[in-house]
Amino acid sequence: MGEEYKHSVILKEDRCIGCTSCLKVCPTEAIRVREGKAKIIPERCIDCGECIKICPNHAKSAITDDLSMIKKFKYTIAIPSLTIYGQFPSNISICEMLNAIKKIGFDEVVEDTVGADISIHLIKEYLLKKSDMNLPLINSSCPAVIRLIQMRFPDLIPNIIDIETPLEITARIAKKEASRRENIKIEDIGVFFITPCTARVTSIRKPIGISKSYVDGAFSMKEIYGEIVRNLGDCNSSNMGTSTKESLYWPIAGGQAAALGIENYLAVDGIHDVIRVLEEVELGKLEDVDFIECSACSGGCVGGPLVIQNSFIAKNRIMKYARKMKETKHTIEELDSFIKMYESGLIRLTEKIEPKSVMTLDKDIVKSIQKMELVTEILKSLPGLDCGVCGSPTCRAFAEDIVKGENCKAVCIVKTMNGFKNKNK
Ligand code: SF4
Ligand code: SF4
């Protein structure tokens, strides 16, 4: 985890043919194609992984950790994303999967259900006090959505529920318990997440809302899958496969709301639909909704850029496991302890989530307005087709790039053709 780290999503330039497919799907207009190659504008990238999913040439990929990293720690714990249960045929038991992960070289495997169960209970408590809150409340569990809100919807930051993600809660508890049980210093214990998600990798390395992640590294589910398959075959640990019904819903779109057992909610998946709904929240149109569960990926985390199986099959398999699981039952003492942990700041987002003003044309408000006027002028001379041939995602982005002096060599091919009609006029 070097100082240089900015994002998990990177471009392999030699593979890029400048086809502009990624340009069109990037939700934050973070991509330009210049001189035949895509470029990512780092300040704008939210690591959603949409460009990885669409690139026909596999020119976009994710930086994750190498398995050799586990050798740096005396004791290692793997936390596989719950999406892992959707990646194998249904005749493979959860216990078998978890055992196979352990055999890769971890001392322990802990299910992410621990944190999911606690989160579900805390969000329920949160909703009891909704009259004091900015409604609708927005889940904090999708890091790509949180980065999107910082960048495009800063006024909605107060709507984000300030509960740590299930992963951070699970990692914190697993580390502390292992330290006590094995009598090992916390810093000698490495916790590793097996991730379907590029944004999660960035949230581990550059957390938002907390000063430091309890997770020490992330392995791509896609990369580690072959190792897990090689180790499948037995299930010799009695403490594995302890998921509850509600927690298993968590990685599926709508699963958080289902686990909460509430009715007045919206479950929105797919980053472009998330943007559409957040625009409505920003306009004050959805104040009668209690809770919005936003997932950047279509289908929820099961649709992440680093999964193996398509999200529909994965969802179906997870639901099959969930149906066989027991419902969560915590004692009053346990529920009280979750609330105390939250109130004491242990599993709460204690750092301020800051807005990021990367969409403005200039830090100086006066200059920004002047530049905006210039953009409007240039836009009038462009065809308004948003074709992307110039290498900017839209005609507006092209005009902004010109004003910012970033796009001097690019030309509008459509504009140079005879007889086009400007639809902006
Ligand atoms: S989708 Fe983007 S990264 Fe992939 S080849 Fe096309 S322009 Fe290059
Ligand atoms: S990861 Fe998402 S935000 Fe970043 S460049 Fe790719 S599509 Fe854009």
mmCIF file of C-alpha atoms and ligand atoms in Angstrom, residues 11-13 15-23 31-33 36-39 51 54-60, ligand 1:
data_model
loop_
_atom_site.group_PDB
_atom_site.id
_atom_site.type_symbol
_atom_site.label_atom_id
_atom_site.label_comp_id
_atom_site.label_asym_id
_atom_site.label_seq_id
_atom_site.Cartn_x
_atom_site.Cartn_y
_atom_site.Cartn_z
ATOM 1 C CA LEU A 11 -5.659 1.491 -17.577
ATOM 2 C CA LYS A 12 -3.305 -0.854 -19.402
ATOM 3 C CA GLU A 13 -2.519 1.546 -22.212
ATOM 4 C CA ARG A 15 -4.364 -2.841 -24.675
ATOM 5 C CA CYS A 16 -6.493 0.240 -25.312
ATOM 6 C CA ILE A 17 -7.642 0.785 -28.912
ATOM 7 C CA GLY A 18 -9.426 4.048 -28.138
ATOM 8 C CA CYS A 19 -12.879 2.649 -28.979
ATOM 9 C CA THR A 20 -14.582 5.079 -26.525
ATOM 10 C CA SER A 21 -16.866 2.386 -25.042
ATOM 11 C CA CYS A 22 -15.697 3.228 -21.512
ATOM 12 C CA LEU A 23 -16.184 6.936 -22.117
ATOM 13 C CA ILE A 31 -12.459 9.277 -18.911
ATOM 14 C CA ARG A 32 -11.140 11.014 -21.999
ATOM 15 C CA VAL A 33 -9.751 9.398 -25.129
ATOM 16 C CA GLY A 36 -6.167 7.007 -29.490
ATOM 17 C CA LYS A 37 -5.842 6.021 -25.832
ATOM 18 C CA ALA A 38 -8.180 6.286 -22.869
ATOM 19 C CA LYS A 39 -7.040 8.371 -19.904
ATOM 20 C CA CYS A 51 -15.152 0.763 -17.357
ATOM 21 C CA ILE A 54 -17.467 -2.709 -20.552
ATOM 22 C CA CYS A 55 -13.973 -2.677 -22.075
ATOM 23 C CA PRO A 56 -13.882 -5.250 -24.890
ATOM 24 C CA ASN A 57 -10.098 -5.377 -24.784
ATOM 25 C CA HIS A 58 -9.599 -5.800 -21.037
ATOM 26 C CA ALA A 59 -7.621 -2.581 -21.029
ATOM 27 C CA LYS A 60 -9.078 -1.536 -17.677
HETATM 28 S S1 SF4 B 1 -13.298 0.617 -23.666
HETATM 29 FE FE1 SF4 B 1 -11.960 2.342 -23.094
HETATM 30 S S2 SF4 B 1 -10.080 1.363 -22.279
HETATM 31 FE FE2 SF4 B 1 -11.210 -0.227 -23.420
HETATM 32 S S3 SF4 B 1 -10.298 -0.162 -25.482
HETATM 33 FE FE3 SF4 B 1 -12.132 1.147 -25.527
HETATM 34 S S4 SF4 B 1 -11.293 3.244 -25.071
HETATM 35 FE FE4 SF4 B 1 -9.703 1.758 -24.471
#
